[in-house]
mmCIF file of C-alpha atoms and ligand atoms in Angstrom:
data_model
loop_
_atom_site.group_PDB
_atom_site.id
_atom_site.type_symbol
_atom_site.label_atom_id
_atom_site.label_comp_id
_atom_site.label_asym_id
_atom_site.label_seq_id
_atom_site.Cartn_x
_atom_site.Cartn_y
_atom_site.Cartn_z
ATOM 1 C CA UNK A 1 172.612 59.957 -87.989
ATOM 2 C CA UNK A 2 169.640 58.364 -89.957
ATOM 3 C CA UNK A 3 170.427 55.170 -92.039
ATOM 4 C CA UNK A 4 169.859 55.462 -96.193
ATOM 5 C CA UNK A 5 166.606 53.126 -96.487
ATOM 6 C CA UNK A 6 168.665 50.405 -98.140
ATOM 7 C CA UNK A 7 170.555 49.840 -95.034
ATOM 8 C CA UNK A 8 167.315 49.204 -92.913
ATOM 9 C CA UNK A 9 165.423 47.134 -95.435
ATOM 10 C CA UNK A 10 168.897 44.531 -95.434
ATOM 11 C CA UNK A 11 168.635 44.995 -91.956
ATOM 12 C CA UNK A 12 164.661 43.876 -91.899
ATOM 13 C CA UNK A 13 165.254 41.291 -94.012
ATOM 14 C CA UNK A 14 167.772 39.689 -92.363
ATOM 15 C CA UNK A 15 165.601 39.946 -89.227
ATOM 16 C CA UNK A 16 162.951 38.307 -90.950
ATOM 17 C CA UNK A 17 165.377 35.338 -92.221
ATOM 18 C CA UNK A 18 166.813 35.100 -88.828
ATOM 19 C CA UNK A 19 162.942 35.093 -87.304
ATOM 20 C CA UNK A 20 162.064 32.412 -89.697
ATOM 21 C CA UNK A 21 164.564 29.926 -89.213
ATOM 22 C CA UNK A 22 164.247 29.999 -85.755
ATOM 23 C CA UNK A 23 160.583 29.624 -85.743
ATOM 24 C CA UNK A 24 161.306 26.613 -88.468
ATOM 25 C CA UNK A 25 163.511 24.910 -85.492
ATOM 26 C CA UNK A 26 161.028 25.566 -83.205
ATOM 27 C CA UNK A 27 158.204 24.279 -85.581
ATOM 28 C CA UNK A 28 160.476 21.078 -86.645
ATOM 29 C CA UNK A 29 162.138 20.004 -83.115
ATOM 30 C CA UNK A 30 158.131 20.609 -80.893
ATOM 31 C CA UNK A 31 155.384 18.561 -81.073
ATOM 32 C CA UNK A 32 155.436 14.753 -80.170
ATOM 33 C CA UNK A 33 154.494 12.751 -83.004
ATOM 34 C CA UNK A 34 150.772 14.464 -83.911
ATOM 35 C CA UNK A 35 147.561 12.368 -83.375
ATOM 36 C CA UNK A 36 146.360 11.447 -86.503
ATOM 37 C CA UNK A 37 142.380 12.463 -87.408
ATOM 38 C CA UNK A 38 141.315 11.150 -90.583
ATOM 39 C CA UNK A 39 138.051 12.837 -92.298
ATOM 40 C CA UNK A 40 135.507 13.044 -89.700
ATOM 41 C CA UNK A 41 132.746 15.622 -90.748
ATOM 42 C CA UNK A 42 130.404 12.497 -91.541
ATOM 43 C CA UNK A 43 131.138 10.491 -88.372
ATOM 44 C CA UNK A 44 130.298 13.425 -86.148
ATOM 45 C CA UNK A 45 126.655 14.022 -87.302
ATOM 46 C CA UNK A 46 125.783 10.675 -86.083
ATOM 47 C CA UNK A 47 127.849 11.167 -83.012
ATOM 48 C CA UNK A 48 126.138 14.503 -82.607
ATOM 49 C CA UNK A 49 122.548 12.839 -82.931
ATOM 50 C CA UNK A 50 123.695 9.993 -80.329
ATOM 51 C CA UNK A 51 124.729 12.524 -77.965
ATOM 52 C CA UNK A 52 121.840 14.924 -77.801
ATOM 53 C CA UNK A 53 119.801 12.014 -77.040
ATOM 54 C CA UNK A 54 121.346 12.347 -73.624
ATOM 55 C CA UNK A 55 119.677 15.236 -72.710
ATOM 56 C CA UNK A 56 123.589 16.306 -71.385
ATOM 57 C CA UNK A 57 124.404 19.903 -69.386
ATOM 58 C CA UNK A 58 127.809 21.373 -69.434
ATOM 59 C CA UNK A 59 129.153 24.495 -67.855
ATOM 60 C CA UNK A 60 131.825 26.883 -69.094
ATOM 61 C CA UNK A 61 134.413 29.160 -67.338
ATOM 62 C CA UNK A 62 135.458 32.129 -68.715
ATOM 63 C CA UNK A 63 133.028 32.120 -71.303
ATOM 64 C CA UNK A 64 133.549 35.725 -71.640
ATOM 65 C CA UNK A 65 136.552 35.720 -72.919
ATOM 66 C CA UNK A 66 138.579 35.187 -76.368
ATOM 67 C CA UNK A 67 138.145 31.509 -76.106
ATOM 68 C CA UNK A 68 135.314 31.215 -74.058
ATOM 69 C CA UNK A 69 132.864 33.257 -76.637
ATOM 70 C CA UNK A 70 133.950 31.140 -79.471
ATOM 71 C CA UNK A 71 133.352 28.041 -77.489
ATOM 72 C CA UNK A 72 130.194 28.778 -76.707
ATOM 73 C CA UNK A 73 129.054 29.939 -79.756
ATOM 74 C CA UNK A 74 130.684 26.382 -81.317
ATOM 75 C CA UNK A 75 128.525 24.155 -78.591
ATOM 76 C CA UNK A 76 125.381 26.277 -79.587
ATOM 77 C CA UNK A 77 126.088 25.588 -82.974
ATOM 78 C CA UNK A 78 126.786 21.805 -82.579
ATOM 79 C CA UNK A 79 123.832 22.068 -80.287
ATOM 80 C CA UNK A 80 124.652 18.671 -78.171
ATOM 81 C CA UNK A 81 123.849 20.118 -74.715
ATOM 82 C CA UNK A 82 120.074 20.565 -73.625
ATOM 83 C CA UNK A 83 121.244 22.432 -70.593
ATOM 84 C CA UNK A 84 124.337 25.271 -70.592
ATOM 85 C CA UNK A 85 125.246 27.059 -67.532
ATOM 86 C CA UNK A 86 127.793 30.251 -67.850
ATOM 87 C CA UNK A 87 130.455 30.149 -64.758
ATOM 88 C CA UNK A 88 131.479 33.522 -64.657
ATOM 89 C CA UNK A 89 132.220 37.039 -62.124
ATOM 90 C CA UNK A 90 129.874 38.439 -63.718
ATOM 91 C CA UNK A 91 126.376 38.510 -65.880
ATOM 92 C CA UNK A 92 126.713 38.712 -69.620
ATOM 93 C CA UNK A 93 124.048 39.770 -71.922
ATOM 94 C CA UNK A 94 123.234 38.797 -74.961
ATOM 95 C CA UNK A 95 121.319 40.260 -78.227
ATOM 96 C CA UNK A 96 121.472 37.201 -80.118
ATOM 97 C CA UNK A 97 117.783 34.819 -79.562
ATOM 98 C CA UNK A 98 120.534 31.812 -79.954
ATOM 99 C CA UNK A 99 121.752 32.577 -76.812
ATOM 100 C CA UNK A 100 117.976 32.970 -74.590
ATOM 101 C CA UNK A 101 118.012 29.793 -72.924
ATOM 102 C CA UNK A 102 121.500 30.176 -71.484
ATOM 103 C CA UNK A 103 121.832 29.633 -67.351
ATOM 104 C CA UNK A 104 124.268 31.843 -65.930
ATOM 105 C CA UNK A 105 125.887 31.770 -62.634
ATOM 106 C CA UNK A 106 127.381 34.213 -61.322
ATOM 107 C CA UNK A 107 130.310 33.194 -58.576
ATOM 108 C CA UNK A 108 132.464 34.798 -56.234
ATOM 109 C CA UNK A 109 135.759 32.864 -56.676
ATOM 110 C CA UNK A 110 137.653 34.309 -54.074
ATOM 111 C CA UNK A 111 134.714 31.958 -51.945
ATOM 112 C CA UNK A 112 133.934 29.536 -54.203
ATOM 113 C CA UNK A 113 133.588 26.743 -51.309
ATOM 114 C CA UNK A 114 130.150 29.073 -50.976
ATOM 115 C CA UNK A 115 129.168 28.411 -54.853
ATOM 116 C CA UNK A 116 129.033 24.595 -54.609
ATOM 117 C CA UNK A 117 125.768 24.915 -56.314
ATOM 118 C CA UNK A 118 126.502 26.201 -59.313
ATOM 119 C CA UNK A 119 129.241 23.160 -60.012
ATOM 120 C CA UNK A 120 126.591 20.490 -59.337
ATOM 121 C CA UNK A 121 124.759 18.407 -61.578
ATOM 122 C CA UNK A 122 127.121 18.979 -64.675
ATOM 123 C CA UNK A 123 127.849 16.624 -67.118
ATOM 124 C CA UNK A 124 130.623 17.933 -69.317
ATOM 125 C CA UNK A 125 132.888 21.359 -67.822
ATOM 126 C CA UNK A 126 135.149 23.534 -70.032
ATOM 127 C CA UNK A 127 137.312 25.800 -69.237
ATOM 128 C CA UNK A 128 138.800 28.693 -70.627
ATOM 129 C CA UNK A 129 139.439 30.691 -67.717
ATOM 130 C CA UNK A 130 142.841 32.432 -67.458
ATOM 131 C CA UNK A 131 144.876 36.000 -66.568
ATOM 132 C CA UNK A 132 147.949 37.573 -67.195
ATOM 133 C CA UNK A 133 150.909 38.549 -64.966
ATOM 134 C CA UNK A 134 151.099 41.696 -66.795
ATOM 135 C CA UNK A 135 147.509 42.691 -65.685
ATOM 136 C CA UNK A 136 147.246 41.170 -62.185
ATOM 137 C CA UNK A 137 150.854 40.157 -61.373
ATOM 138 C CA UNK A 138 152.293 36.960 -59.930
ATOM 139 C CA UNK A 139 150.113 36.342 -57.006
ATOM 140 C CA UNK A 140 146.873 37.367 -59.039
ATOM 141 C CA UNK A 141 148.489 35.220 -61.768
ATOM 142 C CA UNK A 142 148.173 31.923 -60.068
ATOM 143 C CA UNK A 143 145.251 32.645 -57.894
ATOM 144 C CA UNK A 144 143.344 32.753 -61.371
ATOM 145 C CA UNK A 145 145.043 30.373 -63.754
ATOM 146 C CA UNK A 146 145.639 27.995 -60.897
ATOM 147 C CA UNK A 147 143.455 28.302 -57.551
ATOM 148 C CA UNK A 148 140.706 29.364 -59.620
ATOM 149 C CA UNK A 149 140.798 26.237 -62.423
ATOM 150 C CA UNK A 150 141.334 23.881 -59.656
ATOM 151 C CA UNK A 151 138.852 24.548 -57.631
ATOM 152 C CA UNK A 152 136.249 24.711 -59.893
ATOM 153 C CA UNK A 153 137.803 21.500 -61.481
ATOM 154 C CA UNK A 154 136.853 19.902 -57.799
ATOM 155 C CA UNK A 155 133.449 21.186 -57.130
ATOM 156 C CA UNK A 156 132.130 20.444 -60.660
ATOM 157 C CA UNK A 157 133.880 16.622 -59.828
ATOM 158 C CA UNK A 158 131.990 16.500 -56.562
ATOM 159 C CA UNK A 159 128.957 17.494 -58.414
ATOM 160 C CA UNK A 160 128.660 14.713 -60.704
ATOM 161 C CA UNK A 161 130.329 16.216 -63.695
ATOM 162 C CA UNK A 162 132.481 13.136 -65.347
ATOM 163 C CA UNK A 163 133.745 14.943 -68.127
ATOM 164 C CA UNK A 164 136.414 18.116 -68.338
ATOM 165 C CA UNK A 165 138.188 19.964 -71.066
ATOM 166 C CA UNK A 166 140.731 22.051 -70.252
ATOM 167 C CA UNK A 167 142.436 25.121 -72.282
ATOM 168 C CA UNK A 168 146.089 25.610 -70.704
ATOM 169 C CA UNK A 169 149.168 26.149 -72.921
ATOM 170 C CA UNK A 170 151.493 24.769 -75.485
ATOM 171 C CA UNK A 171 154.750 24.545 -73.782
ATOM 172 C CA UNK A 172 152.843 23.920 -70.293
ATOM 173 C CA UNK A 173 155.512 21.732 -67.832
ATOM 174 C CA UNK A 174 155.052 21.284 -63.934
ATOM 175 C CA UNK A 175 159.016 21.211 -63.913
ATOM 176 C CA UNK A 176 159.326 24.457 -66.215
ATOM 177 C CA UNK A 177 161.137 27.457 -64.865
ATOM 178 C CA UNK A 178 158.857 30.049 -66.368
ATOM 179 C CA UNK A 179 156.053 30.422 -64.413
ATOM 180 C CA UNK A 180 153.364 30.847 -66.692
ATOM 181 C CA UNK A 181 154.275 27.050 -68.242
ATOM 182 C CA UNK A 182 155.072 25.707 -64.750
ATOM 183 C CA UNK A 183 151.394 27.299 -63.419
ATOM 184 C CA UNK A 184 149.776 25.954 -66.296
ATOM 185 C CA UNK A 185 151.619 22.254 -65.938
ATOM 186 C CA UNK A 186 150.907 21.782 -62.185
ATOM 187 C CA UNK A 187 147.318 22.852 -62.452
ATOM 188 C CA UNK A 188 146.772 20.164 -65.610
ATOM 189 C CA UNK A 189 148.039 17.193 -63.474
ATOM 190 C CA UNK A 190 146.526 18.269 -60.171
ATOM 191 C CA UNK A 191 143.299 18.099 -62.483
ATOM 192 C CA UNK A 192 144.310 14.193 -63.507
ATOM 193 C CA UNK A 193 144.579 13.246 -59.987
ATOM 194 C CA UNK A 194 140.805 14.258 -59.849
ATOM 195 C CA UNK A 195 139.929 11.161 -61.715
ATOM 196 C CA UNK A 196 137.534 12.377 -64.241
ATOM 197 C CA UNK A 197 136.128 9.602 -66.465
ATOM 198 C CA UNK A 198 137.262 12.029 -69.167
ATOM 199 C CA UNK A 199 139.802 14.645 -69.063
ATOM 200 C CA UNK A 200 140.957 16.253 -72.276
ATOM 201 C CA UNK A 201 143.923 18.912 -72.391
ATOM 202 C CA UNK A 202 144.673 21.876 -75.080
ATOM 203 C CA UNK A 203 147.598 23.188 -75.801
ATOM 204 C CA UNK A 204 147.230 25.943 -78.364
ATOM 205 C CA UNK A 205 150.134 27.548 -79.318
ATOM 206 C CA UNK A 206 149.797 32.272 -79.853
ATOM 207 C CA UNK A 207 146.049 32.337 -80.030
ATOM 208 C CA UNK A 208 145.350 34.230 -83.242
ATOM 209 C CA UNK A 209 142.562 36.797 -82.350
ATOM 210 C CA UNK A 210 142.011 40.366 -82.725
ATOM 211 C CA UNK A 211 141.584 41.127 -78.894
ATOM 212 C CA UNK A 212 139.627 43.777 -77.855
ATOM 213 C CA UNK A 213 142.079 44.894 -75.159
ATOM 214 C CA UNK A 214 145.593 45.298 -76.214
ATOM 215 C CA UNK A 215 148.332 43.602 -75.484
ATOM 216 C CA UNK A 216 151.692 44.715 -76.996
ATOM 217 C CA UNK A 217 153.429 41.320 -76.876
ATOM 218 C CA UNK A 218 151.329 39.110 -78.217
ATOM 219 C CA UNK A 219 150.222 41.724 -80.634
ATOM 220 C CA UNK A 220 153.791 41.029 -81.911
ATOM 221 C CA UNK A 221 153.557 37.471 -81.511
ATOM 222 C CA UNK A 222 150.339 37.477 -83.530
ATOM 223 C CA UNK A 223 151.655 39.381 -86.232
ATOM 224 C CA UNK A 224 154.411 37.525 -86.677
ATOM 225 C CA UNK A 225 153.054 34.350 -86.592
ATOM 226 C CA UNK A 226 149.933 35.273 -88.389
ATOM 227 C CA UNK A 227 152.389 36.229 -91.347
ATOM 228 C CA UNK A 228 154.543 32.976 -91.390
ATOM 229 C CA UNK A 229 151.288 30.886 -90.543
ATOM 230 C CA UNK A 230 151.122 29.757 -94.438
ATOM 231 C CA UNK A 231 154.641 28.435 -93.951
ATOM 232 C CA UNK A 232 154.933 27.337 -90.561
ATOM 233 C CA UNK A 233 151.404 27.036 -90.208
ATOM 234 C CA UNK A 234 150.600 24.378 -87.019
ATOM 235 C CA UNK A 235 153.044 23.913 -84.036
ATOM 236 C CA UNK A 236 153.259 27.737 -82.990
ATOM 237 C CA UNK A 237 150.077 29.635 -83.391
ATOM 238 C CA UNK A 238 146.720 28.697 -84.053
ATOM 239 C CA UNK A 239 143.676 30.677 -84.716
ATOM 240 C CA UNK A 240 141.339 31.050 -81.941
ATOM 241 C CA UNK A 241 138.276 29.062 -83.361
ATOM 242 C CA UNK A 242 140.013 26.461 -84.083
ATOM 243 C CA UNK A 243 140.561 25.876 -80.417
ATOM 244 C CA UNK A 244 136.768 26.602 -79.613
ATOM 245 C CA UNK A 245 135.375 24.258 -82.700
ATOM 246 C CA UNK A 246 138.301 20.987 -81.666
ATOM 247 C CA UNK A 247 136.992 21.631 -78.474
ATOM 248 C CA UNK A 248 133.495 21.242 -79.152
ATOM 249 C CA UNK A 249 134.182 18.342 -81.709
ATOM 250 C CA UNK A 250 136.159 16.538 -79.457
ATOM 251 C CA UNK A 251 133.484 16.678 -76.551
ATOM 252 C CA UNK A 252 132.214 13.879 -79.238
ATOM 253 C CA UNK A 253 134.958 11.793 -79.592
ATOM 254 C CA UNK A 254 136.767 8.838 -77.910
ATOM 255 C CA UNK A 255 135.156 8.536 -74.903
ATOM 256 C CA UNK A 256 137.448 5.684 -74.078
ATOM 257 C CA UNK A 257 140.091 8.241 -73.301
ATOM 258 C CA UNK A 258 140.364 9.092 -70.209
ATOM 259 C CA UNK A 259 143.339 11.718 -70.057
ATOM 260 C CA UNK A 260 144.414 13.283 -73.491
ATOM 261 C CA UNK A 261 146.211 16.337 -74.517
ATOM 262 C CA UNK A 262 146.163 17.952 -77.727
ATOM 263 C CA UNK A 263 148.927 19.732 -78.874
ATOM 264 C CA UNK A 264 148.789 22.902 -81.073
ATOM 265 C CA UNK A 265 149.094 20.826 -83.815
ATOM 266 C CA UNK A 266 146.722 18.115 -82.907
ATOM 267 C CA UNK A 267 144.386 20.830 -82.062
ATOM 268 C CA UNK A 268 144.705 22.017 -85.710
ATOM 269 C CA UNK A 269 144.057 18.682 -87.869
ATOM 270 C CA UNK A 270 141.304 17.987 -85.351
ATOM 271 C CA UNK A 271 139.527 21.309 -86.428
ATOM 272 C CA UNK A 272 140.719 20.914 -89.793
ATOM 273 C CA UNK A 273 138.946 16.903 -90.380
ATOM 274 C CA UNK A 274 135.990 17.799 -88.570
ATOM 275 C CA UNK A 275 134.636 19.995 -90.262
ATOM 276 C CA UNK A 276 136.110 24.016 -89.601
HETATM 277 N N1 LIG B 301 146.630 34.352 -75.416
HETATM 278 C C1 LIG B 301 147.326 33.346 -75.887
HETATM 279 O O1 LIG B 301 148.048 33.453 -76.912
HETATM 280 C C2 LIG B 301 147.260 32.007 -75.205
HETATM 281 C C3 LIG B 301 148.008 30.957 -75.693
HETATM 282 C C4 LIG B 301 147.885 29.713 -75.105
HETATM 283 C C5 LIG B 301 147.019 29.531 -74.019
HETATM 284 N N2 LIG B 301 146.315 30.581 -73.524
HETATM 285 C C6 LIG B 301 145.420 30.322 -72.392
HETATM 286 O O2 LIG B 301 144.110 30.140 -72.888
HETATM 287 C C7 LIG B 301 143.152 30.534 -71.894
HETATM 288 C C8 LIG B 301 142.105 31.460 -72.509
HETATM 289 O O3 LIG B 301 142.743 32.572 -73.084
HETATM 290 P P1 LIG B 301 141.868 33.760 -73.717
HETATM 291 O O4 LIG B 301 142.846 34.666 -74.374
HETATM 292 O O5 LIG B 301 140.740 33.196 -74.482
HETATM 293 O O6 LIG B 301 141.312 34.437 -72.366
HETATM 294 P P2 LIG B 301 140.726 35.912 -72.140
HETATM 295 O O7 LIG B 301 140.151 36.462 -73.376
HETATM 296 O O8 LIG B 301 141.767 36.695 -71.435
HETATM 297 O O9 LIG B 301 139.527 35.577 -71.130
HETATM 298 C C9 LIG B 301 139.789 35.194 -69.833
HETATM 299 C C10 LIG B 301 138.528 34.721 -69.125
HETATM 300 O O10 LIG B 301 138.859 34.492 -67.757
HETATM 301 C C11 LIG B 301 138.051 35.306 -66.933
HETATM 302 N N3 LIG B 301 138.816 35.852 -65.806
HETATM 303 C C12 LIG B 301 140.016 36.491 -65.867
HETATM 304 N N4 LIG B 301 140.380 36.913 -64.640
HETATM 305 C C13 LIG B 301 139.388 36.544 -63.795
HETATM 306 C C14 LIG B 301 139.178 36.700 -62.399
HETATM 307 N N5 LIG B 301 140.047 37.327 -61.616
HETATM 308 N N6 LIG B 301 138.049 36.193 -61.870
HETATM 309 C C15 LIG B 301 137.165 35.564 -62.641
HETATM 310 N N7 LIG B 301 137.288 35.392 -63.960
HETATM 311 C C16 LIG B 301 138.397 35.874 -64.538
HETATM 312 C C17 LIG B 301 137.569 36.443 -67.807
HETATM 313 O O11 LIG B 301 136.371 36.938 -67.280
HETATM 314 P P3 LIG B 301 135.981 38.528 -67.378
HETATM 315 O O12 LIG B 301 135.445 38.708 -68.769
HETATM 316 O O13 LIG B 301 134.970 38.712 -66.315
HETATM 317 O O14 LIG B 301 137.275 39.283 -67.150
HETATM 318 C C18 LIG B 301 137.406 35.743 -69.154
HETATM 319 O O15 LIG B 301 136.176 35.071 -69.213
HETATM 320 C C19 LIG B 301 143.956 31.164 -70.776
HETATM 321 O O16 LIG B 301 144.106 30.227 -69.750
HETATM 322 C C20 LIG B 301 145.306 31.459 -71.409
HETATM 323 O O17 LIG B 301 146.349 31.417 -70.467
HETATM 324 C C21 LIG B 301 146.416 31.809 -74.125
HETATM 325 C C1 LIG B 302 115.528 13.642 -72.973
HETATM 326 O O1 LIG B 302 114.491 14.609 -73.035
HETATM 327 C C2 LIG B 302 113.421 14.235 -73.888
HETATM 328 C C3 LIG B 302 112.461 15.416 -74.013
HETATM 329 O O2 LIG B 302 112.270 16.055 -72.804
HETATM 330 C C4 LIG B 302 112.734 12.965 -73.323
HETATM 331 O O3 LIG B 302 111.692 12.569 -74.160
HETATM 332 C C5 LIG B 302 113.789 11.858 -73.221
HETATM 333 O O4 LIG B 302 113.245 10.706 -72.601
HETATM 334 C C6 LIG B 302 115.004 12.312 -72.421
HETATM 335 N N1 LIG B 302 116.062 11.324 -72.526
HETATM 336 C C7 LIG B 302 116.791 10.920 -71.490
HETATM 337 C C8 LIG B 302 117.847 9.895 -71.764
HETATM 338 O O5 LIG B 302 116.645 11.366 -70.357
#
């Protein structure tokens, strides 16, 4: 039987209307109070200039990936670090002369006790590391997005580095019952007990990206929250260089803090006052 057109566009449209008043719930019950940024551009040019002075190194995990290429191409642009070492599986290459001085490491992480090294004399660590259960499945999952991140987190503490900014997940809960949130939850606070002078947490919500690979659900996701983003535009999704550029920006900022997460939203009016 096929269904005369005006049956499926009520049909879509009440889908939609359905869709967007339960992302509206979502969007108005979420996020804790936001942290408030007022206009910062200014304040960060001077901040910027102070830092540099420093002569500071950072590292970055998973700096081929979504996040990870965005970030670094955010620190190069801020250009704060005289010194920045890629983390990584394997060598990356690069066209771009922006990118020449780079140092890259390249690790096994199934031995990373053996890669000590590479985590040593590190100021500032980022990391945007991270799998999927679709690709790898559950054990793969947490070897990855936990073993992996925690691990590294250790070395680059035990090699001087006082400073670490990690990318986990909006929704991220040690007591969750989803995995993914519960994985991402346990390895944030087993990263606090570390005792970093600074430890800074993201929480971005879909990342919006056009990924090279594909991935059906969040394709979805991304559509769907791409298309509502004027309306419901910062608890849920968030595009991906806005994560990369807070990141960066925040590297900058209150170094009084020692552990501080940044929700989706927080995330957003940080990228959005200093400067996109
Ligand atoms: N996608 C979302 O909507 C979303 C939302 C919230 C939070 N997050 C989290 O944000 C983080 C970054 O996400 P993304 O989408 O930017 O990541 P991505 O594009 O998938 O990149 C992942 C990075 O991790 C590395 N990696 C993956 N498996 C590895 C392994 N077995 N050994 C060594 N390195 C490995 C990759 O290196 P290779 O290039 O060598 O594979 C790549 O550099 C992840 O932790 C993710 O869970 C994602
Ligand atoms: C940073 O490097 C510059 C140039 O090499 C040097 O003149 C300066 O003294 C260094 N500053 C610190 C704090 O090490």
């Amino acid at each position: 039987m096929k269904l005369p057109d005006s049956t499926l566009g009520i049909a879509t449209g009440l889908l939609t209307v359905v869709l967007v008043v339960v992302a509206a719930v979502f969007n108005y019950f979420d996020d804790p109070a936001p942290v408030k940024y007022t206009s910062m551009a200014e304040d960060l040019k001077t901040l910027e200039g102070n830092f540099r002075q420093h002569n500071k190194s950072c590292f970055i995990l998973g700096a081929s990936g979504e996040t990870g290429q965005e970030l670094l191409r955010a620190l190069l642009g801020r250009n704060i670090f005289s010194k920045i070492t890629l983390i990584g599986r394997r060598r990356l290459t690069f066209e771009d002369k922006a990118y020449e001085n780079l140092i890259q490491e390249v690790v096994d992480f199934e031995k990373l006790e053996d890669y000590a090294a590479a985590f040593q004399g590190h100021d500032v660590g980022y990391c945007c590391l991270g799998t999927t259960k679709a690709k790898v499945g559950t054990e793969g999952f947490i070897r990855v997005d936990h073993d992996y991140v925690l691990k590294s987190a250790e070395l680059a503490k035990a090699g001087g580095c006082t400073q670490f900014h990690l990318e986990s997940s909006r929704g991220a809960d040690k007591n969750s019952n989803f995995l993914y949130l519960k994985v991402k939850g346990q390895v944030e606070a087993e990263i606090e007990a570390l005792g970093f002078d600074r430890y800074a947490i993201y929480r971005p919500g879909v990342l919006l990206v056009d990924r090279q690979e594909s991935r059906p659900v969040e394709w979805v996701a991304r559509k769907f929250f791409g298309a509502f983003s004027a309306v419901f535009s910062t608890s849920m999704s968030i595009p991906i260089q806005a994560v990369a550029k807070a990141m960066a920006s925040n590297t900058l900022l209150r170094p009084e803090q020692k552990t501080e997460i940044l929700e989706n939203t927080d995330i957003t009016n940080l990228w959005k006052s200093a400067g996109k």
